[in-house]
Tab-separated table of C-alpha atoms in Angstrom:
chain	number	residue	atom	x	y	z
A	1	MET	CA	15.048	9.066	-6.700
A	2	GLU	CA	16.100	4.584	-6.895
A	3	VAL	CA	13.104	3.471	-4.291
A	4	THR	CA	13.963	0.769	-1.734
A	5	ILE	CA	12.150	-0.944	0.902
A	6	GLN	CA	13.990	0.809	3.822
A	7	PHE	CA	12.069	4.924	2.064
A	8	LEU	CA	9.046	2.581	1.779
A	9	THR	CA	9.107	1.105	5.162
A	10	ASP	CA	10.163	5.058	6.483
A	11	SER	CA	7.482	6.776	4.452
A	12	PHE	CA	5.097	4.118	5.471
A	13	LYS	CA	5.515	4.830	9.231
A	14	THR	CA	5.659	8.435	8.797
A	15	PHE	CA	1.922	8.363	7.434
A	16	ASN	CA	0.865	6.042	9.517
A	17	GLN	CA	1.342	7.867	12.413
A	18	THR	CA	0.515	11.551	10.516
A	19	TYR	CA	-3.146	10.495	9.298
A	20	PHE	CA	-4.184	6.865	10.349
A	21	ASN	CA	-3.042	7.139	13.944
A	22	ASN	CA	-1.132	4.557	13.768
A	23	LYS	CA	-3.895	2.002	12.653
A	24	LEU	CA	-2.634	0.535	9.743
A	25	LEU	CA	-0.905	-2.587	10.010
A	26	MET	CA	2.320	-3.003	8.238
A	27	PRO	CA	2.296	-4.842	5.084
A	28	ARG	CA	5.400	-6.233	2.821
A	29	PHE	CA	6.889	-4.591	0.567
A	30	GLU	CA	7.853	-5.044	-3.145
A	31	ILE	CA	9.474	-3.167	-5.280
A	32	THR	CA	8.957	-3.953	-9.398
A	33	HIS	CA	10.166	-3.083	-12.670
A	34	VAL	CA	6.372	-3.319	-14.500
A	35	LYS	CA	5.084	-0.293	-16.699
A	36	SER	CA	1.655	-0.880	-15.884
A	37	TYR	CA	0.915	1.057	-12.612
A	38	LEU	CA	2.890	2.749	-10.748
A	39	GLY	CA	1.565	1.247	-7.339
A	40	GLN	CA	-0.310	-1.698	-6.527
A	41	TYR	CA	-2.017	-3.302	-3.183
A	42	HIS	CA	-2.996	-6.858	-2.705
A	43	TRP	CA	-4.585	-8.424	0.089
A	44	GLU	CA	-5.907	-11.766	1.146
A	45	TYR	CA	-7.851	-13.253	3.923
A	46	SER	CA	-7.680	-16.166	5.523
A	47	TYR	CA	-9.533	-18.952	4.162
A	48	ASP	CA	-12.957	-18.503	5.723
A	49	HIS	CA	-12.850	-14.808	5.223
A	50	ARG	CA	-12.351	-13.534	8.994
A	51	ILE	CA	-9.190	-13.028	9.386
A	52	PHE	CA	-7.445	-10.193	7.697
A	53	CYS	CA	-3.926	-12.273	7.227
A	54	ASP	CA	-1.909	-10.544	4.166
A	55	SER	CA	-1.650	-7.831	2.050
A	56	VAL	CA	1.360	-6.503	0.263
A	57	ILE	CA	2.040	-2.555	-1.151
A	58	ARG	CA	4.369	-3.310	-4.690
A	59	ILE	CA	5.440	0.309	-6.101
A	60	SER	CA	7.121	-0.205	-9.446
A	61	ASP	CA	10.664	1.038	-10.354
A	62	TYR	CA	10.003	1.093	-14.088
A	63	TYR	CA	9.670	4.867	-14.359
A	64	MET	CA	11.894	7.464	-12.916
A	65	ARG	CA	10.278	9.783	-9.929
A	66	ASP	CA	11.341	11.892	-7.106
A	67	GLU	CA	10.334	11.323	-3.872
A	68	THR	CA	7.410	12.976	-3.198
A	69	ALA	CA	5.871	11.163	-6.681
A	70	LEU	CA	6.775	7.962	-4.723
A	71	GLN	CA	5.386	8.940	-1.147
A	72	GLU	CA	2.230	10.237	-3.364
A	73	THR	CA	1.638	6.910	-4.754
A	74	LEU	CA	3.216	5.105	-1.264
A	75	LEU	CA	0.241	6.778	0.165
A	76	HIS	CA	-2.796	6.125	-2.231
A	77	GLU	CA	-1.813	2.453	-1.827
A	78	MET	CA	-2.405	3.098	1.991
A	79	ILE	CA	-5.920	4.371	1.701
A	80	HIS	CA	-6.267	0.989	-0.540
A	81	LEU	CA	-5.274	-0.917	2.586
A	82	TYR	CA	-6.870	1.161	5.421
A	83	ILE	CA	-10.503	0.325	2.787
A	84	ARG	CA	-9.578	-3.134	3.375
A	85	GLN	CA	-8.795	-3.659	6.854
A	86	ASN	CA	-11.604	-2.259	8.486
A	87	ARG	CA	-13.712	-3.836	5.191
A	88	ILE	CA	-14.917	-0.651	3.758
A	89	LYS	CA	-17.020	-0.624	0.114
A	90	ASP	CA	-14.747	1.200	-1.899
A	91	THR	CA	-18.000	2.778	-3.954
A	92	ARG	CA	-15.261	4.297	-6.419
A	93	PRO	CA	-12.630	1.648	-7.618
A	94	HIS	CA	-10.496	2.421	-10.523
């Protein structure tokens, strides 16, 4: 399946409602073409670390994957977003 920004946005909205009670802030989405990761979450706080100011979920289209696999990757990255947005200590990084 070809990954698109629209697919990621629509899937994010569905998962946000279903699993996160619409509490996640909408990140930016980027489609990359790298083989080193399937998905990646990146965030930034303001210069004084008080304000959560930017986040991006990157999904690689390097590997051909079906809709379910793409959604599983997106949901995994959304969990990272939840952890950062809520300033939870990630005790099991990978």
